Coordinates of C-alpha atoms in Angstrom, one line a residue:
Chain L
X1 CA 115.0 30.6 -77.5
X2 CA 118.4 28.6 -77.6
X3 CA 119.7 30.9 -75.4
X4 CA 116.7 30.3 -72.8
X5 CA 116.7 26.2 -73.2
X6 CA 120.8 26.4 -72.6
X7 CA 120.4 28.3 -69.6
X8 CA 117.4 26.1 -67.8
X9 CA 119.2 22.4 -69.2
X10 CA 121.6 23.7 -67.0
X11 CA 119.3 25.0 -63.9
X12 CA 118.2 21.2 -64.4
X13 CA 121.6 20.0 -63.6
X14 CA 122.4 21.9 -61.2
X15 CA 125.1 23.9 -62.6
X16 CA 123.9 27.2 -62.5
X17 CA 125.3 29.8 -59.9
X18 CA 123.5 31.3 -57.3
X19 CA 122.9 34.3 -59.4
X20 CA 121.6 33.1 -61.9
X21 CA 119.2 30.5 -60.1
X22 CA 117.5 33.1 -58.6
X23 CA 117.2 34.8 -61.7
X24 CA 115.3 32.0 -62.9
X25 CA 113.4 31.3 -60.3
X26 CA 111.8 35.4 -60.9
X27 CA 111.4 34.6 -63.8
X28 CA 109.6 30.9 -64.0
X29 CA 107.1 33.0 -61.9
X30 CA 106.9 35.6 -63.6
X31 CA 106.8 34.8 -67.6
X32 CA 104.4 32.2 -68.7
X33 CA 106.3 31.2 -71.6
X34 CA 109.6 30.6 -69.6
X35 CA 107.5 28.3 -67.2
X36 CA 106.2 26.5 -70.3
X37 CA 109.3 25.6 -71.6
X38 CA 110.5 25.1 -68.4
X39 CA 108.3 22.4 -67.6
X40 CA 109.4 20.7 -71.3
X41 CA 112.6 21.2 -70.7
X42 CA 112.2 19.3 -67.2
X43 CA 111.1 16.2 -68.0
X44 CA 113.7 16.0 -71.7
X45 CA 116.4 16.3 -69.3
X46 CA 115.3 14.0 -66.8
X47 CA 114.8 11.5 -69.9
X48 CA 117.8 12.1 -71.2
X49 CA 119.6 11.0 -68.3
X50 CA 117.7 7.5 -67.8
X51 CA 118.2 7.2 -71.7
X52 CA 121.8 7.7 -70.7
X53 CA 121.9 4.8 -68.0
X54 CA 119.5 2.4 -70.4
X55 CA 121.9 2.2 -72.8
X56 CA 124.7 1.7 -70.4
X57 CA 122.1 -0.8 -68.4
X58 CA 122.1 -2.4 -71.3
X59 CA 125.2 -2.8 -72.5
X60 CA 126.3 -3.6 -68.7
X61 CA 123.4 -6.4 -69.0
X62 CA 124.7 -8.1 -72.1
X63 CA 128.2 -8.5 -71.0
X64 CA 127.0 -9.9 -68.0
X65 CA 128.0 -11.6 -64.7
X66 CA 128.9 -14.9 -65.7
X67 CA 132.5 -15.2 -64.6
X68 CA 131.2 -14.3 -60.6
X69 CA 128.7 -17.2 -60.7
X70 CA 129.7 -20.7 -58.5
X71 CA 129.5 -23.8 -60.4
X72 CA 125.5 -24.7 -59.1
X73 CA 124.4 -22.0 -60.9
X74 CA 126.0 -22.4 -64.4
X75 CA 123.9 -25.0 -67.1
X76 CA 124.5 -28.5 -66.3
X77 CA 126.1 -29.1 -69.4
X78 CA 129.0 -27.1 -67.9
X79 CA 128.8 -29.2 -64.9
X80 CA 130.0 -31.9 -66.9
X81 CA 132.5 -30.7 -68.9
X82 CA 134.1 -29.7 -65.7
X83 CA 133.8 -33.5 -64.6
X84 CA 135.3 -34.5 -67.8
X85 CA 138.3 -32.2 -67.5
X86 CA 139.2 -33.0 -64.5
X87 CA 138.5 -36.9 -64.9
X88 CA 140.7 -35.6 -68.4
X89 CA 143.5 -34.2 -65.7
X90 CA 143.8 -37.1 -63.7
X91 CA 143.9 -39.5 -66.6
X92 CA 146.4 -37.4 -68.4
X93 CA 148.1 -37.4 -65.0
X94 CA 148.1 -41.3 -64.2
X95 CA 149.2 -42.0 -68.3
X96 CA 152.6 -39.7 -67.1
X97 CA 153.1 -41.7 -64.3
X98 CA 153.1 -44.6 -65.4
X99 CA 155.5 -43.8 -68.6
X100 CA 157.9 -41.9 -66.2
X101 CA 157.6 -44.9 -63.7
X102 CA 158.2 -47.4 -66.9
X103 CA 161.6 -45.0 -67.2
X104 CA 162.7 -44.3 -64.1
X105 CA 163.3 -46.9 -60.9
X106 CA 162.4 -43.9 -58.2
X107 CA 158.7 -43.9 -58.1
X108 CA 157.8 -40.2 -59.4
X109 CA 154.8 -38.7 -56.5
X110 CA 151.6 -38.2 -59.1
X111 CA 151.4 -34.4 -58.5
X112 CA 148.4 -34.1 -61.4
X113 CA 146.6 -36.4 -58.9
X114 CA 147.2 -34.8 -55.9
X115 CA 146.3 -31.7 -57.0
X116 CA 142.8 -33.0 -58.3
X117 CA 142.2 -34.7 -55.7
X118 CA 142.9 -31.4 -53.7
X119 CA 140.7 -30.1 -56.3
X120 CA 137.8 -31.6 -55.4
X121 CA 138.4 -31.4 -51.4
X122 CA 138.0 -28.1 -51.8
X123 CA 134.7 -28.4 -53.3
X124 CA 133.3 -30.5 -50.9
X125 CA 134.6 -28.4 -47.9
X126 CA 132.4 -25.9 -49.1
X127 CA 134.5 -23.6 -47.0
X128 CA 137.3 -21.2 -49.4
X129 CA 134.5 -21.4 -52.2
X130 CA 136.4 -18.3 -53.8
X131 CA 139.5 -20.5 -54.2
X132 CA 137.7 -23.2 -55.8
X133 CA 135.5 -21.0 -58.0
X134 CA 138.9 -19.3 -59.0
X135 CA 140.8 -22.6 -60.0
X136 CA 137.3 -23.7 -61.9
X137 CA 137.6 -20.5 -64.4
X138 CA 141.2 -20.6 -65.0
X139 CA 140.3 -25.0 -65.8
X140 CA 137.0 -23.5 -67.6
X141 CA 138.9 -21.0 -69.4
X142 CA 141.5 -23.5 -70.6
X143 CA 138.9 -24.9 -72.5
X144 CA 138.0 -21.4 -74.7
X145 CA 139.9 -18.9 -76.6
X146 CA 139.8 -16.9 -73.5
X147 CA 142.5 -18.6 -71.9
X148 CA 145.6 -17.4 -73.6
X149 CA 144.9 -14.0 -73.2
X150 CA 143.7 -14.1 -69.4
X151 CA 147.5 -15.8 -69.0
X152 CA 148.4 -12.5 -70.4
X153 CA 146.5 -10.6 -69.0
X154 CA 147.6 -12.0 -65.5
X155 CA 151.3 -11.6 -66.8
X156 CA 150.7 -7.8 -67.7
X157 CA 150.1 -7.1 -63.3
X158 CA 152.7 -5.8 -62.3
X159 CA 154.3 -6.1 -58.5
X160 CA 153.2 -3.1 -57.2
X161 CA 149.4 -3.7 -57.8
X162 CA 147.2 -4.7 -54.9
X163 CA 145.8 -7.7 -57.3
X164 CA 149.4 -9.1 -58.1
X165 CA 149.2 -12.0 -55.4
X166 CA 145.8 -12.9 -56.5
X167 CA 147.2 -13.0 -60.4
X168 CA 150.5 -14.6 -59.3
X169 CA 148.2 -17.7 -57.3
X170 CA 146.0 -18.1 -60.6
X171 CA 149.3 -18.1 -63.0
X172 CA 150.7 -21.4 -60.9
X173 CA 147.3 -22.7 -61.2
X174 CA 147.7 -22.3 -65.2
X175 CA 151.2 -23.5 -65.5
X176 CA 150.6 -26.4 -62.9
X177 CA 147.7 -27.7 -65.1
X178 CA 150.1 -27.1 -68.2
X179 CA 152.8 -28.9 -66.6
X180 CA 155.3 -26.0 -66.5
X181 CA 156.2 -26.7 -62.9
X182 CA 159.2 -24.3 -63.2
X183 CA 156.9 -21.7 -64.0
X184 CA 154.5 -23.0 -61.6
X185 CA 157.0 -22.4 -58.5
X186 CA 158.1 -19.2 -59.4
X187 CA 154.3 -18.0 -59.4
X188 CA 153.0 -19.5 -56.3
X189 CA 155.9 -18.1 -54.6
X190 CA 155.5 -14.5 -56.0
X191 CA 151.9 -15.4 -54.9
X192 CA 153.0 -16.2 -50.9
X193 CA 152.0 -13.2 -49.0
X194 CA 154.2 -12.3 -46.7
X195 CA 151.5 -12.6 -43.0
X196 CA 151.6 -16.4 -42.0
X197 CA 147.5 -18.0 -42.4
X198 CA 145.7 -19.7 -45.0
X199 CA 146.8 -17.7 -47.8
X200 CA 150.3 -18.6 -47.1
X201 CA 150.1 -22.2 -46.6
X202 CA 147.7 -22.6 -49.7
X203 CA 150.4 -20.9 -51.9
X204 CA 153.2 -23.2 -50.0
X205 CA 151.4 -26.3 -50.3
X206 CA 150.9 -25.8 -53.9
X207 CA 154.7 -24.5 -54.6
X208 CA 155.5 -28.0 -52.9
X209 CA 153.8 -29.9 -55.9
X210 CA 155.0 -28.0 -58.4
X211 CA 158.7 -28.2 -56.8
X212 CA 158.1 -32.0 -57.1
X213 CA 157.0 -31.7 -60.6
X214 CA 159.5 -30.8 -61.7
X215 CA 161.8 -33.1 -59.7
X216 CA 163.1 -30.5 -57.2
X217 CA 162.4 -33.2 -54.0
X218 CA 165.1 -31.3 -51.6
X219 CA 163.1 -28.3 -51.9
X220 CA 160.1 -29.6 -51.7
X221 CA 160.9 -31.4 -48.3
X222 CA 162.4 -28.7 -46.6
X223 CA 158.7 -26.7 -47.5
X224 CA 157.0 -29.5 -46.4
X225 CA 158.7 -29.6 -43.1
X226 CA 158.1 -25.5 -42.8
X227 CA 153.9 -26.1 -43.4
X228 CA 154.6 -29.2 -40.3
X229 CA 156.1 -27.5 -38.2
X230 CA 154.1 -24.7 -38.2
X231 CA 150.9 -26.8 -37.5
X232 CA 149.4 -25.4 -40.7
X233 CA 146.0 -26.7 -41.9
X234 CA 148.2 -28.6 -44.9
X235 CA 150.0 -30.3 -41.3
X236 CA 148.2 -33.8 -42.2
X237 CA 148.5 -33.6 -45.8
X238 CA 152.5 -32.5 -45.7
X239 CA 153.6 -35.6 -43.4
X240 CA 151.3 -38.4 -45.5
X241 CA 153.5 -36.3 -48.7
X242 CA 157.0 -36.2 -46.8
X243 CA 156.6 -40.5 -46.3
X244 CA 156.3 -40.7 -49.7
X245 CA 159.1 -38.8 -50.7
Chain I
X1 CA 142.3 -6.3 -70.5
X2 CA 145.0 -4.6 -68.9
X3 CA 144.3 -3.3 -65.0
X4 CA 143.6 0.6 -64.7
X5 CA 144.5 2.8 -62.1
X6 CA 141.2 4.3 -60.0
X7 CA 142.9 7.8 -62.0
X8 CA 142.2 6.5 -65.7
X9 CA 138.9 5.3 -64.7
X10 CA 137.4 8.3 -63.2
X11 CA 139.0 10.0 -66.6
X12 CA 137.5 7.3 -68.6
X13 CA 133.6 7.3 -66.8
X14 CA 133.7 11.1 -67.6
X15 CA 134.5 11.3 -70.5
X16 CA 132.8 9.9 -73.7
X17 CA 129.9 7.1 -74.4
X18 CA 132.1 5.3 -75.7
X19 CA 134.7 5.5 -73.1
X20 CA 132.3 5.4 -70.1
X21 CA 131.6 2.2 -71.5
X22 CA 135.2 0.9 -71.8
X23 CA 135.3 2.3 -67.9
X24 CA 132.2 0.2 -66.8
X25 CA 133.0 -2.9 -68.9
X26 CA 136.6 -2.7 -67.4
X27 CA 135.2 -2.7 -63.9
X28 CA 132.8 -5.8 -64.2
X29 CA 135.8 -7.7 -64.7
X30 CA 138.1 -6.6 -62.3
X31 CA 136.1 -5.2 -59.1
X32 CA 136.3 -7.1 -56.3
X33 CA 133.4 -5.4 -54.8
X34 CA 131.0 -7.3 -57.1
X35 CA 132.1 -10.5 -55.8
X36 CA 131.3 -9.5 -52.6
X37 CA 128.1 -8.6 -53.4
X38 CA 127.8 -11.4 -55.3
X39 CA 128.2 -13.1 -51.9
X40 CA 126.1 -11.2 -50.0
X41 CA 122.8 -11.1 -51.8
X42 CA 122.9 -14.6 -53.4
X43 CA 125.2 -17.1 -51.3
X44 CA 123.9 -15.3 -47.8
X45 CA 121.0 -13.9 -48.4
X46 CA 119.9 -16.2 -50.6
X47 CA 118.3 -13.9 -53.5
X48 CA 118.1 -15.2 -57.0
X49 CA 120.4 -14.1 -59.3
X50 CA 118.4 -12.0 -60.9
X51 CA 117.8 -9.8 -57.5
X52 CA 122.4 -9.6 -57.7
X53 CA 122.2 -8.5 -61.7
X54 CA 119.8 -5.5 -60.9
X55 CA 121.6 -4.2 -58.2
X56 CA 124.8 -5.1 -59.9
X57 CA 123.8 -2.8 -62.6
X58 CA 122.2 0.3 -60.3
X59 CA 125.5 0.5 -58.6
X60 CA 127.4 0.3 -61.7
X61 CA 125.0 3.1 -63.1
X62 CA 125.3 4.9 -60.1
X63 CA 129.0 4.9 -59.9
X64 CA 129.3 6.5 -63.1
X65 CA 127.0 9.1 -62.2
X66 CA 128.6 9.8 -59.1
X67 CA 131.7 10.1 -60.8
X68 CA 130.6 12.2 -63.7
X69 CA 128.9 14.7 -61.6
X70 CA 132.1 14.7 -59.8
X71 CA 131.1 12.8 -56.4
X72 CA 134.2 10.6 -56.0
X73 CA 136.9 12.5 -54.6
X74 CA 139.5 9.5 -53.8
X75 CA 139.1 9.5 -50.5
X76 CA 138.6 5.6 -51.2
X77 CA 139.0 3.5 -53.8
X78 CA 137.1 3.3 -56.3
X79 CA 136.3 -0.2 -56.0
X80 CA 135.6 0.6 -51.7
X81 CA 133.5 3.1 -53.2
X82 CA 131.5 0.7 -55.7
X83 CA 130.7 -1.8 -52.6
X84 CA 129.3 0.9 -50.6
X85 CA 127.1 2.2 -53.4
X86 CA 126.3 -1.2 -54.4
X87 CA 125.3 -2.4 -50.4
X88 CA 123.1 0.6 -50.0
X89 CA 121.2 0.1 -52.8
X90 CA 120.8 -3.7 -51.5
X91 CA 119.8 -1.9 -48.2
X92 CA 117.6 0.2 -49.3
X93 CA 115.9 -2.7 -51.2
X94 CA 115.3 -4.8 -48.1
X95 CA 114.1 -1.8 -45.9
X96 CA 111.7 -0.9 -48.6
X97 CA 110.6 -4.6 -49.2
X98 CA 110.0 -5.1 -45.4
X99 CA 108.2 -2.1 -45.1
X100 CA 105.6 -2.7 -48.0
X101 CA 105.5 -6.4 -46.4
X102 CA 104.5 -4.8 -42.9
X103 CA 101.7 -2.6 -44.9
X104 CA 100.2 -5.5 -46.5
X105 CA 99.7 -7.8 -43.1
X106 CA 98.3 -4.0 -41.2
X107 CA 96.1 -3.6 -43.9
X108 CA 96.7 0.3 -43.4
X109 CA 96.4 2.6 -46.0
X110 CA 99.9 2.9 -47.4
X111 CA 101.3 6.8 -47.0
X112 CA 103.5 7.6 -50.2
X113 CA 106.8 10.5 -48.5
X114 CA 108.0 13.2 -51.2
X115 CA 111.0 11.4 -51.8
X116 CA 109.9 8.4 -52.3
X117 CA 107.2 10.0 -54.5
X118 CA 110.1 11.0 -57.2
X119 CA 111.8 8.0 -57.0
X120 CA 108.4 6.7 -57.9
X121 CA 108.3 9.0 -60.9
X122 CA 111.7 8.3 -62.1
X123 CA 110.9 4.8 -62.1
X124 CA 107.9 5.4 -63.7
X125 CA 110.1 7.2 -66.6
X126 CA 112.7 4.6 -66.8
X127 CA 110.4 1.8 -67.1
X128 CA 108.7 3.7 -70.3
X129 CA 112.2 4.2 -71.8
X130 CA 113.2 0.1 -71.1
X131 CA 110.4 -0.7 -72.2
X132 CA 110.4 1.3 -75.5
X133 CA 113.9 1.8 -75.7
X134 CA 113.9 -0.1 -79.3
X135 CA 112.0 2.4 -80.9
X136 CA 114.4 5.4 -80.0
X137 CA 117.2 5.6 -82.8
X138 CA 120.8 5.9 -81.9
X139 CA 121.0 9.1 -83.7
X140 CA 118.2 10.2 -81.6
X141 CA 119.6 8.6 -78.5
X142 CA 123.5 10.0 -79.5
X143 CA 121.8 13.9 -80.2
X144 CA 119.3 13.8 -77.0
X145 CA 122.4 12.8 -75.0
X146 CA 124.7 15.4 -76.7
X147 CA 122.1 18.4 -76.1
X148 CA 120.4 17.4 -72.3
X149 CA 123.5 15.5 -70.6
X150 CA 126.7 17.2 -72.2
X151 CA 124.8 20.0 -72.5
X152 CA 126.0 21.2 -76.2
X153 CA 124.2 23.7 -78.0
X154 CA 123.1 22.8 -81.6
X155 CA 126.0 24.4 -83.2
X156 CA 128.3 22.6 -81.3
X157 CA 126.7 19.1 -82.0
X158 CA 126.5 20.1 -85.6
X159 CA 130.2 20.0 -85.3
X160 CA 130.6 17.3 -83.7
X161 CA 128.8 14.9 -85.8
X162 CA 129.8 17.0 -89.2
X163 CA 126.2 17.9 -89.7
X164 CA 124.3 21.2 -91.1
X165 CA 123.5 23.1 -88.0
X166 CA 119.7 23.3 -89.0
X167 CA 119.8 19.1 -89.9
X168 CA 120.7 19.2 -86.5
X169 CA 118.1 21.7 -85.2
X170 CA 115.3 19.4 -87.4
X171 CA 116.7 15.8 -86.1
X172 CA 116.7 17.2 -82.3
X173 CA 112.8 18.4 -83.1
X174 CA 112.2 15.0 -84.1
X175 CA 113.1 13.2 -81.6
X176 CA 112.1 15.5 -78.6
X177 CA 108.3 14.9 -80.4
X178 CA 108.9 11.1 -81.1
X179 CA 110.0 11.2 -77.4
X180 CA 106.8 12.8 -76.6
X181 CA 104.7 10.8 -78.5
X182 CA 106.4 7.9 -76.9
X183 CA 105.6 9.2 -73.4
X184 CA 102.0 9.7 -74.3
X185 CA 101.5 6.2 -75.8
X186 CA 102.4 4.5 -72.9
X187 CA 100.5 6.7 -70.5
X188 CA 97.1 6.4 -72.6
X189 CA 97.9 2.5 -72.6

């Protein structure tokens, strides 16, 4: 009997040879009993399998697909937390200013601020929602115990991966809204894909705040004046930057 | 999470529960593919959410079964591969939704085709299993699983889970009536 319910769980799925299909085929036509079980057999396997998926279904449903959704769909509560930290972010970033400004003659350029305000630009424009979404998790995730180990996470990529630029471009986000400008540069320009477009000025425009962060003006000018003369979409932005410098 | 190779996930997605699930949980995180569809169905197409999650899911189901019954022959990535499951099923959604929509305003008798006929009955099957899905065990669930999908004989499971091979042979019987019983309860309303 085990011998006859091995051999038709298998017909079931298909992996039975030739031979032996037609074997079974003579004999579900043949023997009563064998078509009996058969028919059982049919319908346990065929459960089996969708008990299979349910329980993957369900464990796929309880994780969830949170971290794909844009900010309208998340609670409103979110909504404003996400006002707060930035509000928190641009704050934070005016208090430096003003203490470095209180130290230093040289007017520092309020990077923090530039970058929220770019921040929000981006939201409005409705247009790179992906990069906006993006930034919004890694500020989200700041928030949560998640955030430490997405930074390593993002750090364990390595070069040769097809996601590093994409793990490079969130790890400046993260160490500009830390303040580790250093850090900051390095990832944005291990994030600069190589093909001149959008990608490329986004990552330049963004190694150019972080280069003035942390006081590196030279640098930043000469990056400025690349994302100019280029006529790059950042063209407006860069010269309004460059005066102030 | 560290990132896999498309390798260790076809290795992980074939082999154990445990580690199909690692495979599955490892690719809602890190496919792109999702976010496309993501895109696709609820920023263009404007679909709920709820319409994304479902055929989130039926890809991701379908993935794994593709790979496990040894479909996915890295011609693609896996991820390439994923999108393309995960589109069709969206596809096939619409077509099917447009079409029952053109029945209703005919008001011509709708013609059911054989193959549409067994999806029918699978989803007829799956929805009794969701919707009594508590009252199957996980030792029922983990032995059912052992003996119809990995195909193991009775002795072999014994093994595997350190039992007496006639425990075994009782706890299967069990649960392929309680299975039955199930079936018939929901059929008889």
């Amino acid at each position: 009997m085990d011998n006859d319910e091995n051999t038709l769980i298998r017909y079931f799925k298909g992996h039975s040879s030739e031979l032996e299909k037609r074997q079974i085929e003579e004999r579900l036509l043949s023997d009563e009993a064998f078509s009996k079980l058969a028919n059982t057999l049919k319908v346990e396997v065929h459960i089996a399998e969708i008990l299979d998926q349910q329980n993957l279904a369900n464990k796929i449903k309880e994780r969830g697909f949170n971290h794909l959704y844009a900010d309208e769909n998340r609670p409103k509560a979110k909504k404003k937390t996400l006002s707060f930290i930035i509000l928190a972010i641009i704050l934070i970033g005016s208090f430096f200013y003003f203490f470095k400004a209180s130290l230093n003659d040289q007017e520092p350029i309020k990077v923090q601020e530039i970058y929220a305000v770019n921040l929000s630009n981006l939201r409005s424009q409705n247009g790179r929602i992906e990069d906006f979404e993006d930034i919004q998790r890694v500020i989200i995730d700041r928030n949560t115990d998640k955030y430490a180990s997405s930074i390593r996470s993002l750090q364990s990529i390595s070069i040769e991966d097809s996601t590093f630029l994409r793990a490079s471009y969130l790890l400046g986000h993260i160490y500009f809204i830390q303040e580790k400008y250093s850090k900051s540069v390095t990832a944005f320009k291990n994030a600069t894909p190589k093909e001149p477009g959008y990608l490329q000025d986004q990552c330049k425009w963004y190694r150019i705040l972080a280069l003035l962060g942390s006081n590196r003006n030279e640098d930043a000018k000469g990056l400025l004046l690349e994302l100019i003369n280029t006529n790059s979409s950042f063209k407006a932005k860069a010269e309004v930057l460059l005066n102030e410098i | 999470l560290k990132k896999l190779t498309d390798d260790r996930l076809v290795e992980l997605l074939q082999g154990t529960e445990q580690e199909c699930d690692i495979a599955l949980s490892h690719i809602q995180i890190y496919f792109s593919g999702l976010a496309l569809l993501y895109k696709l169905i609820v920023q263009e197409g404007k679909k709920p959410i709820q319409d994304f999650e479902e055929i989130a899911s039926d890809a991701l189901l379908e993935l794994a079964s593709a790979v496990q019954k040894g479909k996915f022959r890295f011609e693609s990535s896996l991820n390439s591969y994923f999108t393309s499951i995960g589109k069709n099923i969206w596809r096939t959604r619409l077509r099917r939704a447009k079409s029952i929509h053109t029945q209703d305003i005919d008001n011509e008798t709708i013609r059911i085709e054989p193959s549409i006929e067994k999806d029918i009955e699978t989803e007829y099957l799956r929805e009794i299993i969701r919707s009594s899905y508590a009252q199957i065990t996980d030792n029922c669930r983990q032995i059912i699983t052992m003996r119809f999908n990995k195909e193991m004989g009775t002795e072999a499971i014994a093994t595997s889970l350190k039992m007496k091979t006639q425990s075994v042979k009782n706890q299967l019987s069990r649960c392929r009536s309680k299975l039955r019983d199930i079936i018939k309860a929901y059929i008889n309303g």
